[in-house]
mmCIF file with all atom_site columns, C-alpha atoms in Angstrom:
data_model
loop_
_atom_site.group_PDB
_atom_site.id
_atom_site.type_symbol
_atom_site.label_atom_id
_atom_site.label_alt_id
_atom_site.label_comp_id
_atom_site.label_asym_id
_atom_site.label_entity_id
_atom_site.label_seq_id
_atom_site.pdbx_PDB_ins_code
_atom_site.Cartn_x
_atom_site.Cartn_y
_atom_site.Cartn_z
_atom_site.occupancy
_atom_site.B_iso_or_equiv
_atom_site.pdbx_formal_charge
_atom_site.auth_seq_id
_atom_site.auth_comp_id
_atom_site.auth_asym_id
_atom_site.auth_atom_id
_atom_site.pdbx_PDB_model_num
ATOM 1   C CA . MET A 1 1   ? -33.120 -20.555 -16.024 1.00 82.00 ? 113 MET A CA 1
ATOM 2   C CA . ALA A 1 2   ? -30.196 -20.200 -13.608 1.00 83.00 ? 114 ALA A CA 1
ATOM 3   C CA . SER A 1 3   ? -30.032 -22.711 -10.795 1.00 93.00 ? 115 SER A CA 1
ATOM 4   C CA . TYR A 1 4   ? -29.832 -21.985 -7.082  1.00 93.00 ? 116 TYR A CA 1
ATOM 5   C CA . GLU A 1 5   ? -26.437 -23.717 -6.871  1.00 92.00 ? 117 GLU A CA 1
ATOM 6   C CA . THR A 1 6   ? -24.996 -21.615 -9.686  1.00 90.00 ? 118 THR A CA 1
ATOM 7   C CA . ALA A 1 7   ? -26.259 -18.383 -8.129  1.00 91.00 ? 119 ALA A CA 1
ATOM 8   C CA . LYS A 1 8   ? -24.953 -19.396 -4.706  1.00 91.00 ? 120 LYS A CA 1
ATOM 9   C CA . ALA A 1 9   ? -21.519 -20.275 -6.143  1.00 87.00 ? 121 ALA A CA 1
ATOM 10  C CA . ARG A 1 10  ? -21.326 -16.884 -7.924  1.00 84.00 ? 122 ARG A CA 1
ATOM 11  C CA . ALA A 1 11  ? -22.333 -15.017 -4.768  1.00 89.00 ? 123 ALA A CA 1
ATOM 12  C CA . PHE A 1 12  ? -19.738 -16.912 -2.730  1.00 87.00 ? 124 PHE A CA 1
ATOM 13  C CA . ALA A 1 13  ? -16.997 -16.204 -5.281  1.00 84.00 ? 125 ALA A CA 1
ATOM 14  C CA . HIS A 1 14  ? -17.984 -12.515 -5.376  1.00 83.00 ? 126 HIS A CA 1
ATOM 15  C CA . ALA A 1 15  ? -17.851 -12.255 -1.569  1.00 88.00 ? 127 ALA A CA 1
ATOM 16  C CA . THR A 1 16  ? -14.533 -14.072 -1.124  1.00 88.00 ? 128 THR A CA 1
ATOM 17  C CA . THR A 1 17  ? -12.454 -12.894 -4.095  1.00 90.00 ? 129 THR A CA 1
ATOM 18  C CA . THR A 1 18  ? -11.407 -9.704  -5.824  1.00 90.00 ? 130 THR A CA 1
ATOM 19  C CA . VAL A 1 19  ? -10.544 -9.469  -9.502  1.00 90.00 ? 131 VAL A CA 1
ATOM 20  C CA . LEU A 1 20  ? -7.239  -8.135  -10.813 1.00 91.00 ? 132 LEU A CA 1
ATOM 21  C CA . THR A 1 21  ? -7.126  -7.583  -14.555 1.00 92.00 ? 133 THR A CA 1
ATOM 22  C CA . GLY A 1 22  ? -3.732  -8.007  -16.122 1.00 93.00 ? 134 GLY A CA 1
ATOM 23  C CA . VAL A 1 23  ? -1.120  -10.062 -17.927 1.00 94.00 ? 135 VAL A CA 1
ATOM 24  C CA . PRO A 1 24  ? 0.785   -12.908 -16.236 1.00 95.00 ? 136 PRO A CA 1
ATOM 25  C CA . LEU A 1 25  ? 4.507   -12.284 -16.566 1.00 95.00 ? 137 LEU A CA 1
ATOM 26  C CA . ASP A 1 26  ? 7.388   -14.684 -17.014 1.00 94.00 ? 138 ASP A CA 1
ATOM 27  C CA . ALA A 1 27  ? 9.824   -14.432 -14.124 1.00 93.00 ? 139 ALA A CA 1
ATOM 28  C CA . PRO A 1 28  ? 13.059  -16.335 -13.524 1.00 92.00 ? 140 PRO A CA 1
ATOM 29  C CA . GLU A 1 29  ? 12.674  -19.273 -11.170 1.00 91.00 ? 141 GLU A CA 1
ATOM 30  C CA . ASP A 1 30  ? 15.460  -17.879 -8.956  1.00 92.00 ? 142 ASP A CA 1
ATOM 31  C CA . HIS A 1 31  ? 13.550  -14.624 -8.270  1.00 92.00 ? 143 HIS A CA 1
ATOM 32  C CA . PRO A 1 32  ? 12.859  -14.496 -4.491  1.00 91.00 ? 144 PRO A CA 1
ATOM 33  C CA . LEU A 1 33  ? 9.134   -13.858 -4.888  1.00 93.00 ? 145 LEU A CA 1
ATOM 34  C CA . ARG A 1 34  ? 8.858   -16.599 -7.506  1.00 92.00 ? 146 ARG A CA 1
ATOM 35  C CA . GLN A 1 35  ? 10.619  -19.022 -5.139  1.00 92.00 ? 147 GLN A CA 1
ATOM 36  C CA . ALA A 1 36  ? 8.095   -18.027 -2.463  1.00 92.00 ? 148 ALA A CA 1
ATOM 37  C CA . GLY A 1 37  ? 5.283   -19.193 -4.761  1.00 93.00 ? 149 GLY A CA 1
ATOM 38  C CA . SER A 1 38  ? 4.119   -15.830 -6.107  1.00 94.00 ? 150 SER A CA 1
ATOM 39  C CA . LEU A 1 39  ? 2.891   -15.018 -9.611  1.00 95.00 ? 151 LEU A CA 1
ATOM 40  C CA . PRO A 1 40  ? 3.764   -11.645 -11.201 1.00 96.00 ? 152 PRO A CA 1
ATOM 41  C CA . ILE A 1 41  ? 0.864   -9.853  -12.907 1.00 95.00 ? 153 ILE A CA 1
ATOM 42  C CA . GLN A 1 42  ? 1.194   -6.637  -14.945 1.00 93.00 ? 154 GLN A CA 1
ATOM 43  C CA . VAL A 1 43  ? -1.988  -4.803  -13.973 1.00 91.00 ? 155 VAL A CA 1
ATOM 44  C CA . CYS A 1 44  ? -4.036  -3.332  -16.834 1.00 89.00 ? 156 CYS A CA 1
ATOM 45  C CA . VAL A 1 45  ? -6.818  -0.784  -17.127 1.00 83.00 ? 157 VAL A CA 1
ATOM 46  C CA . CYS A 1 46  ? -8.567  -1.616  -20.387 1.00 80.00 ? 158 CYS A CA 1
ATOM 47  C CA . VAL A 1 47  ? -10.776 1.102   -21.823 1.00 81.00 ? 159 VAL A CA 1
ATOM 48  C CA . THR A 1 48  ? -9.797  0.858   -25.494 1.00 81.00 ? 160 THR A CA 1
ATOM 49  C CA . ASP A 1 49  ? -8.279  -1.903  -27.601 1.00 85.00 ? 161 ASP A CA 1
ATOM 50  C CA . PRO A 1 50  ? -5.476  -2.780  -27.648 1.00 87.00 ? 162 PRO A CA 1
ATOM 51  C CA . CYS A 1 51  ? -5.238  -2.572  -23.875 1.00 86.00 ? 163 CYS A CA 1
ATOM 52  C CA . PRO A 1 52  ? -2.397  -0.286  -22.673 1.00 81.00 ? 164 PRO A CA 1
ATOM 53  C CA . CYS A 1 53  ? -0.748  -2.019  -19.721 1.00 83.00 ? 165 CYS A CA 1
ATOM 54  C CA . ASP A 1 54  ? 2.734   -0.505  -19.772 1.00 80.00 ? 166 ASP A CA 1
ATOM 55  C CA . GLY A 1 55  ? 3.464   1.780   -16.872 1.00 79.00 ? 167 GLY A CA 1
ATOM 56  C CA . HIS A 1 56  ? 0.981   0.129   -14.511 1.00 85.00 ? 168 HIS A CA 1
ATOM 57  C CA . PRO A 1 57  ? 2.243   -1.585  -11.347 1.00 88.00 ? 169 PRO A CA 1
ATOM 58  C CA . ILE A 1 58  ? 3.355   -5.200  -11.204 1.00 92.00 ? 170 ILE A CA 1
ATOM 59  C CA . VAL A 1 59  ? 1.492   -7.169  -8.549  1.00 93.00 ? 171 VAL A CA 1
ATOM 60  C CA . TRP A 1 60  ? 2.918   -10.379 -7.074  1.00 94.00 ? 172 TRP A CA 1
ATOM 61  C CA . ALA A 1 61  ? 0.100   -12.626 -5.812  1.00 94.00 ? 173 ALA A CA 1
ATOM 62  C CA . ASP A 1 62  ? 0.577   -15.923 -4.007  1.00 94.00 ? 174 ASP A CA 1
ATOM 63  C CA . GLU A 1 63  ? -0.360  -18.633 -6.511  1.00 93.00 ? 175 GLU A CA 1
ATOM 64  C CA . ALA A 1 64  ? -2.361  -20.425 -3.796  1.00 94.00 ? 176 ALA A CA 1
ATOM 65  C CA . ALA A 1 65  ? -4.520  -17.282 -3.438  1.00 94.00 ? 177 ALA A CA 1
ATOM 66  C CA . VAL A 1 66  ? -5.415  -17.219 -7.149  1.00 94.00 ? 178 VAL A CA 1
ATOM 67  C CA . ARG A 1 67  ? -8.784  -19.000 -7.350  1.00 92.00 ? 179 ARG A CA 1
ATOM 68  C CA . SER A 1 68  ? -9.312  -18.673 -11.088 1.00 92.00 ? 180 SER A CA 1
ATOM 69  C CA . ARG A 1 69  ? -7.940  -17.137 -14.257 1.00 95.00 ? 181 ARG A CA 1
ATOM 70  C CA . ALA A 1 70  ? -10.292 -16.211 -17.101 1.00 93.00 ? 182 ALA A CA 1
ATOM 71  C CA . THR A 1 71  ? -9.439  -14.665 -20.428 1.00 93.00 ? 183 THR A CA 1
ATOM 72  C CA . THR A 1 72  ? -11.027 -11.299 -21.171 1.00 92.00 ? 184 THR A CA 1
ATOM 73  C CA . GLY A 1 73  ? -10.736 -11.646 -24.942 1.00 92.00 ? 185 GLY A CA 1
ATOM 74  C CA . ARG A 1 74  ? -8.577  -8.516  -25.038 1.00 92.00 ? 186 ARG A CA 1
ATOM 75  C CA . LEU A 1 75  ? -4.947  -8.090  -26.054 1.00 92.00 ? 187 LEU A CA 1
ATOM 76  C CA . THR A 1 76  ? -2.270  -5.643  -24.963 1.00 91.00 ? 188 THR A CA 1
ATOM 77  C CA . SER A 1 77  ? -0.547  -3.369  -27.451 1.00 86.00 ? 189 SER A CA 1
ATOM 78  C CA . GLY A 1 78  ? 2.305   -5.938  -27.349 1.00 88.00 ? 190 GLY A CA 1
ATOM 79  C CA . GLY A 1 79  ? -0.069  -8.768  -28.336 1.00 91.00 ? 191 GLY A CA 1
ATOM 80  C CA . ASP A 1 80  ? -0.282  -10.458 -24.909 1.00 92.00 ? 192 ASP A CA 1
ATOM 81  C CA . GLU A 1 81  ? -3.610  -11.853 -23.736 1.00 94.00 ? 193 GLU A CA 1
ATOM 82  C CA . VAL A 1 82  ? -5.296  -10.034 -20.819 1.00 94.00 ? 194 VAL A CA 1
ATOM 83  C CA . PHE A 1 83  ? -6.815  -12.129 -17.996 1.00 95.00 ? 195 PHE A CA 1
ATOM 84  C CA . ASP A 1 84  ? -9.094  -11.577 -15.012 1.00 93.00 ? 196 ASP A CA 1
ATOM 85  C CA . PHE A 1 85  ? -7.519  -13.166 -11.919 1.00 95.00 ? 197 PHE A CA 1
ATOM 86  C CA . ALA A 1 86  ? -9.906  -13.964 -9.058  1.00 93.00 ? 198 ALA A CA 1
ATOM 87  C CA . ILE A 1 87  ? -7.773  -13.643 -5.917  1.00 94.00 ? 199 ILE A CA 1
ATOM 88  C CA . ASP A 1 88  ? -8.721  -14.275 -2.288  1.00 93.00 ? 200 ASP A CA 1
ATOM 89  C CA . VAL A 1 89  ? -9.977  -10.978 -0.923  1.00 90.00 ? 201 VAL A CA 1
ATOM 90  C CA . ASP A 1 90  ? -7.798  -11.288 2.209   1.00 89.00 ? 202 ASP A CA 1
ATOM 91  C CA . ALA A 1 91  ? -4.617  -12.329 0.384   1.00 90.00 ? 203 ALA A CA 1
ATOM 92  C CA . SER A 1 92  ? -1.585  -10.104 0.777   1.00 89.00 ? 204 SER A CA 1
ATOM 93  C CA . VAL A 1 93  ? 0.091   -9.054  -2.450  1.00 91.00 ? 205 VAL A CA 1
ATOM 94  C CA . VAL A 1 94  ? 3.345   -7.261  -3.200  1.00 91.00 ? 206 VAL A CA 1
ATOM 95  C CA . VAL A 1 95  ? 3.004   -4.189  -5.414  1.00 90.00 ? 207 VAL A CA 1
ATOM 96  C CA . GLU A 1 96  ? 6.084   -3.082  -7.352  1.00 87.00 ? 208 GLU A CA 1
ATOM 97  C CA . THR A 1 97  ? 6.105   0.608   -8.183  1.00 77.00 ? 209 THR A CA 1
ATOM 98  C CA . PHE A 1 98  ? 8.884   2.889   -9.316  1.00 76.00 ? 210 PHE A CA 1
ATOM 99  C CA . SER A 1 99  ? 9.293   6.533   -8.423  1.00 75.00 ? 211 SER A CA 1
ATOM 100 C CA . ARG A 1 100 ? 11.534  9.076   -10.096 1.00 77.00 ? 212 ARG A CA 1
ATOM 101 C CA . VAL A 1 101 ? 13.440  11.167  -7.572  1.00 78.00 ? 213 VAL A CA 1
ATOM 102 C CA . LYS A 1 102 ? 16.232  13.699  -7.865  1.00 82.00 ? 214 LYS A CA 1
ATOM 103 C CA . ALA A 1 103 ? 19.731  12.457  -7.177  1.00 82.00 ? 215 ALA A CA 1
ATOM 104 C CA . SER A 1 104 ? 19.963  14.803  -4.187  1.00 78.00 ? 216 SER A CA 1
ATOM 105 C CA . GLU A 1 105 ? 16.876  13.141  -2.686  1.00 77.00 ? 217 GLU A CA 1
ATOM 106 C CA . ALA A 1 106 ? 18.246  9.668   -3.381  1.00 75.00 ? 218 ALA A CA 1
ATOM 107 C CA . ALA A 1 107 ? 21.362  10.483  -1.343  1.00 73.00 ? 219 ALA A CA 1
ATOM 108 C CA . GLY A 1 108 ? 19.097  10.874  1.695   1.00 68.00 ? 220 GLY A CA 1
ATOM 109 C CA . LEU A 1 109 ? 17.536  7.464   1.177   1.00 64.00 ? 221 LEU A CA 1
ATOM 110 C CA . THR A 1 110 ? 20.612  5.616   2.469   1.00 60.00 ? 222 THR A CA 1
ATOM 111 C CA . GLY A 1 111 ? 19.532  6.096   6.096   1.00 55.00 ? 223 GLY A CA 1
ATOM 112 C CA . ALA A 1 112 ? 16.791  4.208   7.899   1.00 54.00 ? 224 ALA A CA 1
ATOM 113 C CA . ALA A 1 113 ? 14.094  2.838   5.650   1.00 54.00 ? 225 ALA A CA 1
ATOM 114 C CA . ARG A 1 114 ? 11.065  5.046   5.319   1.00 54.00 ? 226 ARG A CA 1
ATOM 115 C CA . PRO A 1 115 ? 7.625   3.461   5.583   1.00 56.00 ? 227 PRO A CA 1
ATOM 116 C CA . ALA A 1 116 ? 6.322   2.428   2.201   1.00 58.00 ? 228 ALA A CA 1
ATOM 117 C CA . ALA A 1 117 ? 3.905   4.927   0.733   1.00 59.00 ? 229 ALA A CA 1
ATOM 118 C CA . PRO A 1 118 ? 0.688   3.615   -0.749  1.00 58.00 ? 230 PRO A CA 1
ATOM 119 C CA . PRO A 1 119 ? 0.636   3.332   -4.538  1.00 61.00 ? 231 PRO A CA 1
ATOM 120 C CA . PRO A 1 120 ? -0.400  6.594   -6.239  1.00 64.00 ? 232 PRO A CA 1
ATOM 121 C CA . TYR A 1 121 ? -3.615  4.914   -7.345  1.00 63.00 ? 233 TYR A CA 1
ATOM 122 C CA . ILE A 1 122 ? -5.315  1.566   -6.960  1.00 69.00 ? 234 ILE A CA 1
ATOM 123 C CA . VAL A 1 123 ? -7.415  0.137   -9.787  1.00 68.00 ? 235 VAL A CA 1
ATOM 124 C CA . ARG A 1 124 ? -9.826  -2.682  -9.044  1.00 69.00 ? 236 ARG A CA 1
ATOM 125 C CA . ARG A 1 125 ? -13.270 -4.024  -9.857  1.00 68.00 ? 237 ARG A CA 1
ATOM 126 C CA . ARG A 1 126 ? -15.989 -2.349  -7.823  1.00 67.00 ? 238 ARG A CA 1
ATOM 127 C CA . PRO A 1 127 ? -17.116 -4.544  -4.897  1.00 65.00 ? 239 PRO A CA 1
ATOM 128 C CA . ASP A 1 128 ? -20.721 -3.805  -5.860  1.00 63.00 ? 240 ASP A CA 1
ATOM 129 C CA . ALA A 1 129 ? -20.198 -4.210  -9.618  1.00 59.00 ? 241 ALA A CA 1
ATOM 130 C CA . ALA A 1 130 ? -23.332 -6.362  -9.810  1.00 52.00 ? 242 ALA A CA 1
ATOM 131 C CA . ARG A 1 131 ? -25.292 -3.264  -8.811  1.00 47.00 ? 243 ARG A CA 1
ATOM 132 C CA . SER A 1 132 ? -23.613 -1.152  -11.494 1.00 43.00 ? 244 SER A CA 1
ATOM 133 C CA . ALA A 1 133 ? -26.322 -1.865  -14.036 1.00 43.00 ? 245 ALA A CA 1
ATOM 134 C CA . ARG A 1 134 ? -29.013 -0.511  -11.687 1.00 43.00 ? 246 ARG A CA 1
ATOM 135 C CA . ARG A 1 135 ? -30.315 3.024   -12.087 1.00 43.00 ? 247 ARG A CA 1
ATOM 136 C CA . ASP A 1 136 ? -29.414 3.919   -8.464  1.00 45.00 ? 248 ASP A CA 1
ATOM 137 C CA . SER A 1 137 ? -25.679 3.547   -9.178  1.00 44.00 ? 249 SER A CA 1
ATOM 138 C CA . PRO A 1 138 ? -23.800 6.875   -8.934  1.00 45.00 ? 250 PRO A CA 1
ATOM 139 C CA . CYS A 1 139 ? -22.368 6.221   -12.401 1.00 46.00 ? 251 CYS A CA 1
ATOM 140 C CA . HIS A 1 140 ? -25.886 5.933   -13.856 1.00 45.00 ? 252 HIS A CA 1
ATOM 141 C CA . GLY A 1 141 ? -27.021 9.229   -12.371 1.00 43.00 ? 253 GLY A CA 1
ATOM 142 C CA . GLY A 1 142 ? -28.545 7.849   -9.172  1.00 44.00 ? 254 GLY A CA 1
ATOM 143 C CA . GLY A 1 143 ? -27.254 8.127   -5.654  1.00 45.00 ? 255 GLY A CA 1
ATOM 144 C CA . GLY A 1 144 ? -26.722 11.869  -5.937  1.00 42.00 ? 256 GLY A CA 1
ATOM 145 C CA . GLY A 1 145 ? -24.393 11.710  -8.952  1.00 41.00 ? 257 GLY A CA 1
ATOM 146 C CA . PRO A 1 146 ? -24.872 13.529  -12.277 1.00 37.00 ? 258 PRO A CA 1
ATOM 147 C CA . ALA A 1 147 ? -28.070 12.362  -13.935 1.00 34.00 ? 259 ALA A CA 1
ATOM 148 C CA . THR A 1 148 ? -26.811 12.731  -17.507 1.00 33.00 ? 260 THR A CA 1
ATOM 149 C CA . LEU A 1 149 ? -24.024 10.146  -17.413 1.00 35.00 ? 261 LEU A CA 1
ATOM 150 C CA . SER A 1 150 ? -24.353 6.628   -18.699 1.00 38.00 ? 262 SER A CA 1
ATOM 151 C CA . ALA A 1 151 ? -21.770 3.897   -18.404 1.00 40.00 ? 263 ALA A CA 1
ATOM 152 C CA . ASP A 1 152 ? -20.994 0.682   -20.211 1.00 47.00 ? 264 ASP A CA 1
ATOM 153 C CA . ALA A 1 153 ? -20.043 -2.461  -18.309 1.00 50.00 ? 265 ALA A CA 1
ATOM 154 C CA . GLY A 1 154 ? -16.319 -2.068  -18.955 1.00 58.00 ? 266 GLY A CA 1
ATOM 155 C CA . CYS A 1 155 ? -16.091 1.408   -17.479 1.00 65.00 ? 267 CYS A CA 1
ATOM 156 C CA . ASN A 1 156 ? -18.712 1.103   -14.793 1.00 62.00 ? 268 ASN A CA 1
ATOM 157 C CA . ASP A 1 157 ? -17.326 -2.035  -13.157 1.00 65.00 ? 269 ASP A CA 1
ATOM 158 C CA . ILE A 1 158 ? -13.939 -0.447  -12.379 1.00 69.00 ? 270 ILE A CA 1
ATOM 159 C CA . GLU A 1 159 ? -13.107 1.938   -9.582  1.00 74.00 ? 271 GLU A CA 1
ATOM 160 C CA . ILE A 1 160 ? -9.958  3.929   -8.926  1.00 74.00 ? 272 ILE A CA 1
ATOM 161 C CA . THR A 1 161 ? -8.820  5.022   -5.489  1.00 74.00 ? 273 THR A CA 1
ATOM 162 C CA . GLU A 1 162 ? -6.388  7.919   -5.525  1.00 71.00 ? 274 GLU A CA 1
ATOM 163 C CA . SER A 1 163 ? -5.182  9.567   -2.323  1.00 66.00 ? 275 SER A CA 1
ATOM 164 C CA . GLY A 1 164 ? -8.039  7.959   -0.406  1.00 66.00 ? 276 GLY A CA 1
ATOM 165 C CA . VAL A 1 165 ? -10.764 9.193   -2.805  1.00 73.00 ? 277 VAL A CA 1
ATOM 166 C CA . THR A 1 166 ? -12.670 6.607   -4.863  1.00 74.00 ? 278 THR A CA 1
ATOM 167 C CA . TYR A 1 167 ? -13.932 7.306   -8.381  1.00 71.00 ? 279 TYR A CA 1
ATOM 168 C CA . CYS A 1 168 ? -16.261 5.323   -10.686 1.00 72.00 ? 280 CYS A CA 1
ATOM 169 C CA . PHE A 1 169 ? -15.841 5.440   -14.444 1.00 68.00 ? 281 PHE A CA 1
ATOM 170 C CA . ALA A 1 170 ? -18.674 6.809   -16.573 1.00 61.00 ? 282 ALA A CA 1
ATOM 171 C CA . GLU A 1 171 ? -18.621 6.671   -20.365 1.00 54.00 ? 283 GLU A CA 1
ATOM 172 C CA . SER A 1 172 ? -18.564 10.057  -22.065 1.00 55.00 ? 284 SER A CA 1
ATOM 173 C CA . SER A 1 173 ? -18.254 8.793   -25.634 1.00 60.00 ? 285 SER A CA 1
ATOM 174 C CA . GLU A 1 174 ? -17.647 5.588   -27.511 1.00 59.00 ? 286 GLU A CA 1
ATOM 175 C CA . HIS A 1 175 ? -13.902 5.619   -26.838 1.00 59.00 ? 287 HIS A CA 1
ATOM 176 C CA . TYR A 1 176 ? -13.332 7.782   -23.756 1.00 60.00 ? 288 TYR A CA 1
ATOM 177 C CA . CYS A 1 177 ? -14.329 7.389   -20.138 1.00 66.00 ? 289 CYS A CA 1
ATOM 178 C CA . ILE A 1 178 ? -14.515 9.996   -17.456 1.00 68.00 ? 290 ILE A CA 1
ATOM 179 C CA . TYR A 1 179 ? -14.833 9.177   -13.801 1.00 65.00 ? 291 TYR A CA 1
ATOM 180 C CA . VAL A 1 180 ? -16.876 10.718  -11.048 1.00 70.00 ? 292 VAL A CA 1
ATOM 181 C CA . LEU A 1 181 ? -16.989 10.334  -7.295  1.00 71.00 ? 293 LEU A CA 1
ATOM 182 C CA . CYS A 1 182 ? -18.670 7.060   -6.358  1.00 66.00 ? 294 CYS A CA 1
#
């Protein structure tokens, strides 16, 4: 039987941290963000094994904001171990993204700096992932969502926000996931 203290500690961790899934990266000690005490993490979205992480953003999180690091038991296609990083929910992180632009557009970038655009998509654990196993979850057919979908824990506990719209994953077969509006 679970104890009150264990349940309270889990609830506190869930309320005060968010989980980033990814691979810790080696960075030179003279990198400015490394010198500032940040840890680079290659973010991963693992649906199949091995976990494809290439092409996803690199997130720099302050090492003091990382509360825990737990192995997921998964590997990337390059053989690196994938971890879940519990990070303070209010911590600021730096997200490195790259955009391909035409050379003619790049010539116009030499002027005043433009405000940074949000990343094209944000992948994170659902804040209410503990509720994901309940039948009233949109990804289980409740809450107005399609009634025929079912989701496994790996797909259902992740949400993607793209252009301000949030989607929940729902499993459509053993190897593929589709996502629906949360």
